[in-house]
mmCIF file of C-alpha atoms in Angstrom:
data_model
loop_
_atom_site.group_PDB
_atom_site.id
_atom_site.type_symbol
_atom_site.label_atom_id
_atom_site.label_comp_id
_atom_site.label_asym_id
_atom_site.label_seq_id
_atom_site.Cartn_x
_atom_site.Cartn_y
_atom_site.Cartn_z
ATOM 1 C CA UNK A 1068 0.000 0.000 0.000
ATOM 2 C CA UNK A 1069 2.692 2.412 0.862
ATOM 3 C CA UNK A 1070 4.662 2.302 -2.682
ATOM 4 C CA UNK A 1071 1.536 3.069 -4.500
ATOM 5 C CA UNK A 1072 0.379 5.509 -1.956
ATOM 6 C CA UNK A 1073 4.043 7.258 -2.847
ATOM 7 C CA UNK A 1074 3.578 6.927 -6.906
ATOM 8 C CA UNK A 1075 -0.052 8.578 -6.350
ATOM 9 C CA UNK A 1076 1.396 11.326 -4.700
ATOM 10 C CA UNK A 1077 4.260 11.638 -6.920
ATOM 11 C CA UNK A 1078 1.858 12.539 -9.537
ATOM 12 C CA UNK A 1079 0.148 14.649 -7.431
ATOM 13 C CA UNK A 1080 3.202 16.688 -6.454
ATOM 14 C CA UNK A 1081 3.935 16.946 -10.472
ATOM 15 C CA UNK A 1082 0.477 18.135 -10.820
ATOM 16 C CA UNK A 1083 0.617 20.981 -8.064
ATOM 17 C CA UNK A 1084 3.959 22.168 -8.632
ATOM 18 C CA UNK A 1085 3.819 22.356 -12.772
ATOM 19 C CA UNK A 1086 6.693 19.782 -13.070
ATOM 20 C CA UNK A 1087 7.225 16.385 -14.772
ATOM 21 C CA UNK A 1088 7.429 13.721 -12.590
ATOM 22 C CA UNK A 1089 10.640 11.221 -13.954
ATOM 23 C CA UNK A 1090 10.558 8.014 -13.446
ATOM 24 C CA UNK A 1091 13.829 6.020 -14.240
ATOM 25 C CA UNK A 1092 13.742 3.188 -16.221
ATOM 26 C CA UNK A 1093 13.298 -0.163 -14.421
ATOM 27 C CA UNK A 1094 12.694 1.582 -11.160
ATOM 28 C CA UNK A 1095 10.933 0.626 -8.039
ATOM 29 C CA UNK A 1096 7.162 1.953 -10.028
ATOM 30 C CA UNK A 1097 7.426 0.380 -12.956
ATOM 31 C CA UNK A 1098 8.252 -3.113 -11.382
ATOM 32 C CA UNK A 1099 5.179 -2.372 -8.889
ATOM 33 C CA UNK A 1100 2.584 -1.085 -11.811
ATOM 34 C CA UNK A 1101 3.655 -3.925 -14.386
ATOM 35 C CA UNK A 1102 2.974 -6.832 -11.650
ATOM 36 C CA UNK A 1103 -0.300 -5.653 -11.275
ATOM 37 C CA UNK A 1104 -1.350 -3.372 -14.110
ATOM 38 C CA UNK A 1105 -0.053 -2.573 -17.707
ATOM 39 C CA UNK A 1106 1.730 -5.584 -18.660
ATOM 40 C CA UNK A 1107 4.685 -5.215 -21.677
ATOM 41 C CA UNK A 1108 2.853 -6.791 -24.243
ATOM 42 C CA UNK A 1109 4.755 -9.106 -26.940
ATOM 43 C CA UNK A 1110 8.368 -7.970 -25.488
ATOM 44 C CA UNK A 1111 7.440 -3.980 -27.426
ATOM 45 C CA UNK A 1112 8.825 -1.967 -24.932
ATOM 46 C CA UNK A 1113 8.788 1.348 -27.298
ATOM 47 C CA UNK A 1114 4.987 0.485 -27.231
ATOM 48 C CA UNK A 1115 4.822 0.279 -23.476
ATOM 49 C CA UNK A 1116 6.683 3.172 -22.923
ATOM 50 C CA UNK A 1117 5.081 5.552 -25.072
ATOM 51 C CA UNK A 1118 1.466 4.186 -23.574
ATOM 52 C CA UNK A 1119 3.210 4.423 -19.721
ATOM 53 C CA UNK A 1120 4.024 7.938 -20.421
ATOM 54 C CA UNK A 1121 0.736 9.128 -21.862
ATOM 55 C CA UNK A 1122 -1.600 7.581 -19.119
ATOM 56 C CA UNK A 1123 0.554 9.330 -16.248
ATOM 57 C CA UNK A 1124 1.678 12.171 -18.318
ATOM 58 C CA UNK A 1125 5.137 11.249 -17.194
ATOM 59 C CA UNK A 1126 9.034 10.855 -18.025
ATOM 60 C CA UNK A 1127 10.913 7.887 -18.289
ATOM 61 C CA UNK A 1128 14.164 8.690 -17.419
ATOM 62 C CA UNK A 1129 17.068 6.041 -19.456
ATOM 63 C CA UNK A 1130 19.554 6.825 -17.045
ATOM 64 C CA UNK A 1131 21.305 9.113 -14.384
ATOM 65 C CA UNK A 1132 23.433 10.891 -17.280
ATOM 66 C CA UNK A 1133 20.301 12.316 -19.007
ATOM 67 C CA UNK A 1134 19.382 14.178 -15.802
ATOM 68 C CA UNK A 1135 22.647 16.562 -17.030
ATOM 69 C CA UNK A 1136 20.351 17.178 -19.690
ATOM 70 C CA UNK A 1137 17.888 19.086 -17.435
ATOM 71 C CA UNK A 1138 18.398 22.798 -16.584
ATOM 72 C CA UNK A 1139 16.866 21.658 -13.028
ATOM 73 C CA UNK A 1140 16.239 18.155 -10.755
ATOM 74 C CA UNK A 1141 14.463 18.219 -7.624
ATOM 75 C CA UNK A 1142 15.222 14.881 -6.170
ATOM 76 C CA UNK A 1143 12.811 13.394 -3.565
ATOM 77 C CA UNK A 1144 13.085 10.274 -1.535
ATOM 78 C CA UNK A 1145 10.103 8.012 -1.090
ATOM 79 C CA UNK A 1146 9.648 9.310 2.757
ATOM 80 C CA UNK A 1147 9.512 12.726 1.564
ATOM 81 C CA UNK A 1148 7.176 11.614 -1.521
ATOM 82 C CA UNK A 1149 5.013 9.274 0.574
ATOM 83 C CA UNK A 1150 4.891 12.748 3.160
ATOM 84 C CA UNK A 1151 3.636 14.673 0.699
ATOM 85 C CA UNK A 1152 0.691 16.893 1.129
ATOM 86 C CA UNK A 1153 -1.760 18.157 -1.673
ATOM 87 C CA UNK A 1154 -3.095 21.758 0.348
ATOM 88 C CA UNK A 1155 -6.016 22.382 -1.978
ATOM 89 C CA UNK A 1156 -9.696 21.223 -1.407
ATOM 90 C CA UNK A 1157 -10.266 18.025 -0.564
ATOM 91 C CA UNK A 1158 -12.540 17.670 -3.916
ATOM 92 C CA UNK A 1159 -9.894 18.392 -6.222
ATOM 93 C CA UNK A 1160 -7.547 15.863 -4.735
ATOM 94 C CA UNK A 1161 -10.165 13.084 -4.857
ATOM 95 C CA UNK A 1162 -10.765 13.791 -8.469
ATOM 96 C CA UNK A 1163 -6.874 13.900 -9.443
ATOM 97 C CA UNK A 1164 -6.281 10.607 -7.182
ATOM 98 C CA UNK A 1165 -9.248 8.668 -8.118
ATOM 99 C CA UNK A 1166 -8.945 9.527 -11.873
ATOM 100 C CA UNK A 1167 -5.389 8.053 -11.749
ATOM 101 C CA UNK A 1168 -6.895 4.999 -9.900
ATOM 102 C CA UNK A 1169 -8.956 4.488 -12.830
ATOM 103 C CA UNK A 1170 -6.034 4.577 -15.144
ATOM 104 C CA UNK A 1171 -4.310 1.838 -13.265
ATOM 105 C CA UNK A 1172 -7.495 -0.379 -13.341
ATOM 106 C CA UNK A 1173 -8.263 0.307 -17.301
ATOM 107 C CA UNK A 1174 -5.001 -1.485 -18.125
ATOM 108 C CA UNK A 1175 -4.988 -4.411 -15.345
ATOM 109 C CA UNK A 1176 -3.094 -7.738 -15.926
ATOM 110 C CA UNK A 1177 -5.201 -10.749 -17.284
ATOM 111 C CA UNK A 1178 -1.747 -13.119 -16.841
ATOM 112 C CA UNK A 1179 -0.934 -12.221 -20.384
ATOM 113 C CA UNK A 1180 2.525 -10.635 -20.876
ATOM 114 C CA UNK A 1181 5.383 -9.617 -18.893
ATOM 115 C CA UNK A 1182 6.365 -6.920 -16.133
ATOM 116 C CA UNK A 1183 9.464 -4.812 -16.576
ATOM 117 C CA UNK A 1184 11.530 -7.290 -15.036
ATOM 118 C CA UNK A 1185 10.854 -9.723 -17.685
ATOM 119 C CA UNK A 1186 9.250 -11.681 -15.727
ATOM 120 C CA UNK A 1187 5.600 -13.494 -16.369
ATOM 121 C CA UNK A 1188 2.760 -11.562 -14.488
ATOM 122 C CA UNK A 1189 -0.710 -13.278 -12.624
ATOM 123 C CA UNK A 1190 -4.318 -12.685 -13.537
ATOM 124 C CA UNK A 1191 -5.554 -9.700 -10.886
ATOM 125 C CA UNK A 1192 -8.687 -11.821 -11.196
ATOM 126 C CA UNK A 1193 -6.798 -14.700 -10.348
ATOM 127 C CA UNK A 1194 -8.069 -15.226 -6.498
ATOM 128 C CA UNK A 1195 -11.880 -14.115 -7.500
ATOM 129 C CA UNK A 1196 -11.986 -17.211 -10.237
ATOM 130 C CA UNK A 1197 -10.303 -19.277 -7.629
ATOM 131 C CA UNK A 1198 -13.019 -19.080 -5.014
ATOM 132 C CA UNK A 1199 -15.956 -18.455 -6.922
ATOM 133 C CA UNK A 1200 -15.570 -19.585 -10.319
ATOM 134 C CA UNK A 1201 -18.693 -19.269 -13.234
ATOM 135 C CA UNK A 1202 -20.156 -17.893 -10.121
ATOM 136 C CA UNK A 1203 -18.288 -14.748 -9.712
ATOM 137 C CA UNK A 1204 -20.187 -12.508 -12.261
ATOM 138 C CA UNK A 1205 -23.251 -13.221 -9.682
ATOM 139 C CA UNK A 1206 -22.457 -13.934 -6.496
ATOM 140 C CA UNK A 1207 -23.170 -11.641 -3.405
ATOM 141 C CA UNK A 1208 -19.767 -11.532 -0.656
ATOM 142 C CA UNK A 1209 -18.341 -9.542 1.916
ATOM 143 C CA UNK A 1210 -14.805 -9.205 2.775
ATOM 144 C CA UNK A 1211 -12.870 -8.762 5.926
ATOM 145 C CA UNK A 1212 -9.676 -7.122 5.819
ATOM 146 C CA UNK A 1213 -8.122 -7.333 9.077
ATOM 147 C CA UNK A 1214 -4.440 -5.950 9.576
ATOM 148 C CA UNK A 1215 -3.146 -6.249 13.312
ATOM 149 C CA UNK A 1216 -0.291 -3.934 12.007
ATOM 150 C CA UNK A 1217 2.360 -5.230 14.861
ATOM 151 C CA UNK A 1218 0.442 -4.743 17.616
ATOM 152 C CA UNK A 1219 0.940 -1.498 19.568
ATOM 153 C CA UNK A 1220 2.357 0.382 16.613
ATOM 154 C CA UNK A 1221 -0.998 -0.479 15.076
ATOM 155 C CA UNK A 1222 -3.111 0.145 17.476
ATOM 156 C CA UNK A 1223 -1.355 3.554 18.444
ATOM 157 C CA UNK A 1224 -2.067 4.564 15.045
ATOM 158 C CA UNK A 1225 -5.695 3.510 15.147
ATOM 159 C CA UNK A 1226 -5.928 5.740 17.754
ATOM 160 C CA UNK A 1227 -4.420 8.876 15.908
ATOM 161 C CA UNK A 1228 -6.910 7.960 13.415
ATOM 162 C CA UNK A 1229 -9.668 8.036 15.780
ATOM 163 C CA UNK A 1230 -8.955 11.631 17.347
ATOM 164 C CA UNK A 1231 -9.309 12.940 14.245
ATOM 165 C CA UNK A 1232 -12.182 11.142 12.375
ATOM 166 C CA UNK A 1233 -14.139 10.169 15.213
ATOM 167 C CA UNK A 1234 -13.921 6.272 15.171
ATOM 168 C CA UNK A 1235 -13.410 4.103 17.445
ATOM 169 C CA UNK A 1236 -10.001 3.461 18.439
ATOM 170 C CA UNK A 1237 -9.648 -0.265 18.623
ATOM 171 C CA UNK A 1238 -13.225 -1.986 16.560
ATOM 172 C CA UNK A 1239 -11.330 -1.843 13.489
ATOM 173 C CA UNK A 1240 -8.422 -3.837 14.540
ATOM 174 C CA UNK A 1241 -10.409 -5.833 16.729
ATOM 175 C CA UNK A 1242 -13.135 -7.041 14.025
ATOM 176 C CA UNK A 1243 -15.482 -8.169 16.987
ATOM 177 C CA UNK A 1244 -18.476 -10.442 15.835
ATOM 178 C CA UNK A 1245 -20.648 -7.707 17.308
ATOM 179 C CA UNK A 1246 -19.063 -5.193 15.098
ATOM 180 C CA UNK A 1247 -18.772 -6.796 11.781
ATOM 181 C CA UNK A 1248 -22.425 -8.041 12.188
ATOM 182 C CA UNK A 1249 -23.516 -4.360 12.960
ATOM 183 C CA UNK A 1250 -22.338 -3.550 9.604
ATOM 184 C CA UNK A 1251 -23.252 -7.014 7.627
ATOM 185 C CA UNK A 1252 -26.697 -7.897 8.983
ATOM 186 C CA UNK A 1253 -28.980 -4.224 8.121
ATOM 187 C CA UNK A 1254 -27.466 -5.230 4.708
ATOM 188 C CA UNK A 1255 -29.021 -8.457 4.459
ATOM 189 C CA UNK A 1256 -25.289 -10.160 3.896
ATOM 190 C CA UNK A 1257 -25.052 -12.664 6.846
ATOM 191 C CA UNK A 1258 -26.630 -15.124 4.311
ATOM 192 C CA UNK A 1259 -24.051 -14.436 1.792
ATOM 193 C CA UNK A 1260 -19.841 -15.460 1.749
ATOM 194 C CA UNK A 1261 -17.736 -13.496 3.986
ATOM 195 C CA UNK A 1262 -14.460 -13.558 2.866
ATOM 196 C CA UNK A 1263 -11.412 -13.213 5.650
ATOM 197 C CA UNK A 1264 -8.328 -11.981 4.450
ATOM 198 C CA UNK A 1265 -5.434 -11.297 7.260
ATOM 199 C CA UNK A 1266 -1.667 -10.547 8.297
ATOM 200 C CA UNK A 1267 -2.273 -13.490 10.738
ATOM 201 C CA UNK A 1268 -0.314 -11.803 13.689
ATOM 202 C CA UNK A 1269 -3.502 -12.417 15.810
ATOM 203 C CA UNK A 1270 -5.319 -15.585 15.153
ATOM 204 C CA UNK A 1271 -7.299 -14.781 18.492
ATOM 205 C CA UNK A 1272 -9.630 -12.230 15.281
ATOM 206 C CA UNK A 1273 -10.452 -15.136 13.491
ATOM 207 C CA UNK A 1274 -11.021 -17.661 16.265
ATOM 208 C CA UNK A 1275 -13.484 -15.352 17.211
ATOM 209 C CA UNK A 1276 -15.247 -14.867 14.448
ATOM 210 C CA UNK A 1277 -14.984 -18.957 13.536
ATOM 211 C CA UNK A 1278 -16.820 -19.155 17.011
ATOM 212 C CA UNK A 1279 -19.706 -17.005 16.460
ATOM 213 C CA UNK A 1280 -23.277 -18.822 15.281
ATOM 214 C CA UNK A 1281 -23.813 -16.563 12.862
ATOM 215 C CA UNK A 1282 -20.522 -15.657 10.792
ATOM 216 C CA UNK A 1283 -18.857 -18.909 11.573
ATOM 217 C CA UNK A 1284 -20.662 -21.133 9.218
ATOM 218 C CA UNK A 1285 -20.343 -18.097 6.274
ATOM 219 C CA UNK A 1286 -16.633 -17.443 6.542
ATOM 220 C CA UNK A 1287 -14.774 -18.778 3.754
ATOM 221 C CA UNK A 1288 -10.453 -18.121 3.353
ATOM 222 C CA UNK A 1289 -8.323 -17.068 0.358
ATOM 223 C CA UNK A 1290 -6.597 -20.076 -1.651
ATOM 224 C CA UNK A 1291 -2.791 -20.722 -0.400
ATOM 225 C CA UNK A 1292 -2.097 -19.528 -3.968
ATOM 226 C CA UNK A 1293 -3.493 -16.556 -3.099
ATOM 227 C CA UNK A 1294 -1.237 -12.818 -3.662
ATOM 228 C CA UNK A 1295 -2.001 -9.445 -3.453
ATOM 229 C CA UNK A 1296 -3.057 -8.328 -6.234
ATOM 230 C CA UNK A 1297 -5.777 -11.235 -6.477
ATOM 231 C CA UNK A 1298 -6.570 -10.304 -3.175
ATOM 232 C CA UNK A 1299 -7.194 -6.203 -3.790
ATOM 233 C CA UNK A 1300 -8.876 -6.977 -6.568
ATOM 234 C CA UNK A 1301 -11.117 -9.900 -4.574
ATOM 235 C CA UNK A 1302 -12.363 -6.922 -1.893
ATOM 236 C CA UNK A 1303 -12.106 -4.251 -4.389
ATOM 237 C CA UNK A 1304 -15.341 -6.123 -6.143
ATOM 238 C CA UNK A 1305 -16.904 -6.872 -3.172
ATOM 239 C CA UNK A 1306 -20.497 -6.039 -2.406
ATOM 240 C CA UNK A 1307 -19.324 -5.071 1.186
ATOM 241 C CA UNK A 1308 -15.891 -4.414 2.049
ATOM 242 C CA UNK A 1309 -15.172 -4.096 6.202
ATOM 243 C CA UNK A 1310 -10.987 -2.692 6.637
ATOM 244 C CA UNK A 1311 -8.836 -0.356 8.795
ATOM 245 C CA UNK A 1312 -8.079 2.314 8.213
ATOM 246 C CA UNK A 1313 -4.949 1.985 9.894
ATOM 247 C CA UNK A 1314 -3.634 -0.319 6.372
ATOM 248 C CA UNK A 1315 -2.111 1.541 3.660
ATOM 249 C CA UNK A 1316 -3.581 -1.969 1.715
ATOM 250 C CA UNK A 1317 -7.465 -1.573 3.247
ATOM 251 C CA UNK A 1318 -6.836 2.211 2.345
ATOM 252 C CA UNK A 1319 -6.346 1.783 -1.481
ATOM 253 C CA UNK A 1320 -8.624 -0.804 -1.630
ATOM 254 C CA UNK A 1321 -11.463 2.038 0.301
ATOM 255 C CA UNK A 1322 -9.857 4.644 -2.316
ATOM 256 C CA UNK A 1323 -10.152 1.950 -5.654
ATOM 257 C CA UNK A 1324 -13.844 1.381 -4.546
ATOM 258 C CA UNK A 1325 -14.526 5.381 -4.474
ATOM 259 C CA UNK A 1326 -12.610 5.593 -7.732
ATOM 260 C CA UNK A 1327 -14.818 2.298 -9.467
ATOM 261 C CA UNK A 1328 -18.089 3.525 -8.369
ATOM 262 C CA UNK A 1329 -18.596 0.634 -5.419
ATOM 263 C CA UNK A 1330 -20.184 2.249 -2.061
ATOM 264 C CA UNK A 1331 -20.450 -0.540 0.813
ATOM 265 C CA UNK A 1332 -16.986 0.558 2.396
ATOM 266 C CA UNK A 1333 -16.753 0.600 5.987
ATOM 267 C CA UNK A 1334 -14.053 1.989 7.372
ATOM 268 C CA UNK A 1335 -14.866 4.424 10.263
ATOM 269 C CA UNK A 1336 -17.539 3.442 12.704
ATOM 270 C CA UNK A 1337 -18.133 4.172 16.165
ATOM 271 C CA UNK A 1338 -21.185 3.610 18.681
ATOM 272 C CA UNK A 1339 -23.594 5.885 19.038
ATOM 273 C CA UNK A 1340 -25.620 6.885 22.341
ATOM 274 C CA UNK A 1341 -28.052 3.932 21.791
ATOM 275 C CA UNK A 1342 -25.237 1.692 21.173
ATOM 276 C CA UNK A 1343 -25.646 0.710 17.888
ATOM 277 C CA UNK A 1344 -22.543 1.070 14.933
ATOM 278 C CA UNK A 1345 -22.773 4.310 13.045
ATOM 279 C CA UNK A 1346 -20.444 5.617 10.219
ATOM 280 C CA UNK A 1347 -18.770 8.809 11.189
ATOM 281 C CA UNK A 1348 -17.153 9.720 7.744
ATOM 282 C CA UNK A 1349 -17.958 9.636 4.491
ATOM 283 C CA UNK A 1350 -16.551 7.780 1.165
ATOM 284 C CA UNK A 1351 -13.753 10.354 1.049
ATOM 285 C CA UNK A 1352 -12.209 10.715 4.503
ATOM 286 C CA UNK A 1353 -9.963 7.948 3.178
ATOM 287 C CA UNK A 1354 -8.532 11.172 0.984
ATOM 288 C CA UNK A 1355 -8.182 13.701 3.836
ATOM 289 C CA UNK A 1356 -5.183 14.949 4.573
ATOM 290 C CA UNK A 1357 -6.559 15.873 8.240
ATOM 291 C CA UNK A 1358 -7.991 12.539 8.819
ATOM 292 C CA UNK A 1359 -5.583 10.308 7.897
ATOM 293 C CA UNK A 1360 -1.942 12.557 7.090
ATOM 294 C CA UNK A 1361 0.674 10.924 5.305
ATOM 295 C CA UNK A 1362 -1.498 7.661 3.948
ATOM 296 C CA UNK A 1363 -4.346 9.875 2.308
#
């Protein structure tokens, strides 16, 4: 989640500061775009090029002796790119983001071709033929994204989170029965597959939710062949998708939703006086800066 949080806002600083973004050849973007999106196609890499520079309106970059070329360079690290804040309106950042979201998805891999490494890419719909098969055009699911995020460091986040959106500070992490059911059952989707995907640093989430009556006999696991771009694009098509906001991964799979026209996201909840779940954001908090900083 992080790398493509830091392309996103590389694009973004471009875009603000009436520059061209560079990217050099065989870098750290292309490798991450091509595994997932915009395959080279037939081994034409003048082809793939030329179509990598139009979509993101963007420089490749041969080699560190054509920066000489350039009457100026402003070099940025990933921290300082991933730190990066857009200080317009929030609306004008959630159209820039989201429309480059859409380029990525436009263009993702089918298995067919190669990244920039040369090496053979997966289907993105790899993990959604997997578990559903001739089903999957039809079929109704939710999915769980639970991220434990090392423990304290994950929950102290959470928290930051919270004192500025208004969640809770721990229901996310924690993906109580209770909580996920407050969200699933005025939906009508306890009936339907809920689909658990985890960091597994604390099986005491699932055990839980294996326990309970109700979601118990609906939970259903990713294939061991499962990766992560089968897996974004497995909650990204979701008819409900539960995450925390706390992941960089649950975030860009919140932001791809917003961008693809899904609703259903359910990020920031909290109880209300008469103790039932409640959003307190909408669909965009996952883009604002004040809300969630650095990972917007």
């Amino acid at each position: 989640g992080n790398n493509l949080i830091e392309f996103l806002h590389a694009l973004q600083y471009g875009h603000d500061n009436g520059v061209v973004v560079g990217v050099m050849r065989g870098s750290w973007p292309m490798h991450l775009i091509t595994s997932m999106w915009m395959a080279v196609q037939n081994d034409n890499m003048h082809a793939w090029s030329t179509f990598f520079q139009d979509e993101f309106c963007v420089r490749i970059i041969e080699d560190y002796d054509e920066l000489e070329s350039y009457r100026e360079v402003i070099a940025m690290d990933t921290r300082q790119i991933f730190q990066y804040k857009h200080f317009g309106g929030i609306e004008r950042y959630v159209e820039f983001q989201t429309h480059y979201i859409r380029v990525l998805f436009r263009s993702y891999n089918r298995g067919i071709g190669k990244n920039i490494r040369h090496g053979p890419v997966k289907d993105m719909c790899s993990v959604l033929h997997t578990m559903f098969g001739d089903m999957k055009s039809d079929v109704k699911y939710s999915v769980i994204h639970s991220r434990s995020l090392e423990g304290d460091p994950g929950r102290r986040l959470l928290a930051r989170i919270a004192e500025d959106s208004g969640c809770d500070p721990t229901a996310a992490i924690d993906m109580t029965p209770e909580y996920v059911k407050g969200i699933l059952e005025p939906l009508g989707m306890l009936d339907h597959p809920i689909v658990f995907i985890s960091d597994h640093q604390d099986p005491t989430i699932l055990d839980r939710l294996k326990n309970d009556a109700t979601i118990g006999t609906k939970l259903v696991y990713v294939p061991d062949e499962s990766w992560v771009g089968g897996d974004m694009t497995l909650a990204i098509m979701a008819n409900v998708f539960i995450g925390n906001p706390a992941s960089t991964f649950s975030g860009f799979i919140a932001k791809s939703r917003l961008a693809l026209g899904w609703n259903n996201s359910f990020m920031f909840r909290r109880k209300n006086e008469d103790g039932r779940w409640e959003d307190v954001c909408d669909d965009n908090c996952i883009f604002n800066k004040k809300v969630m900083h650095a990972m917007a």
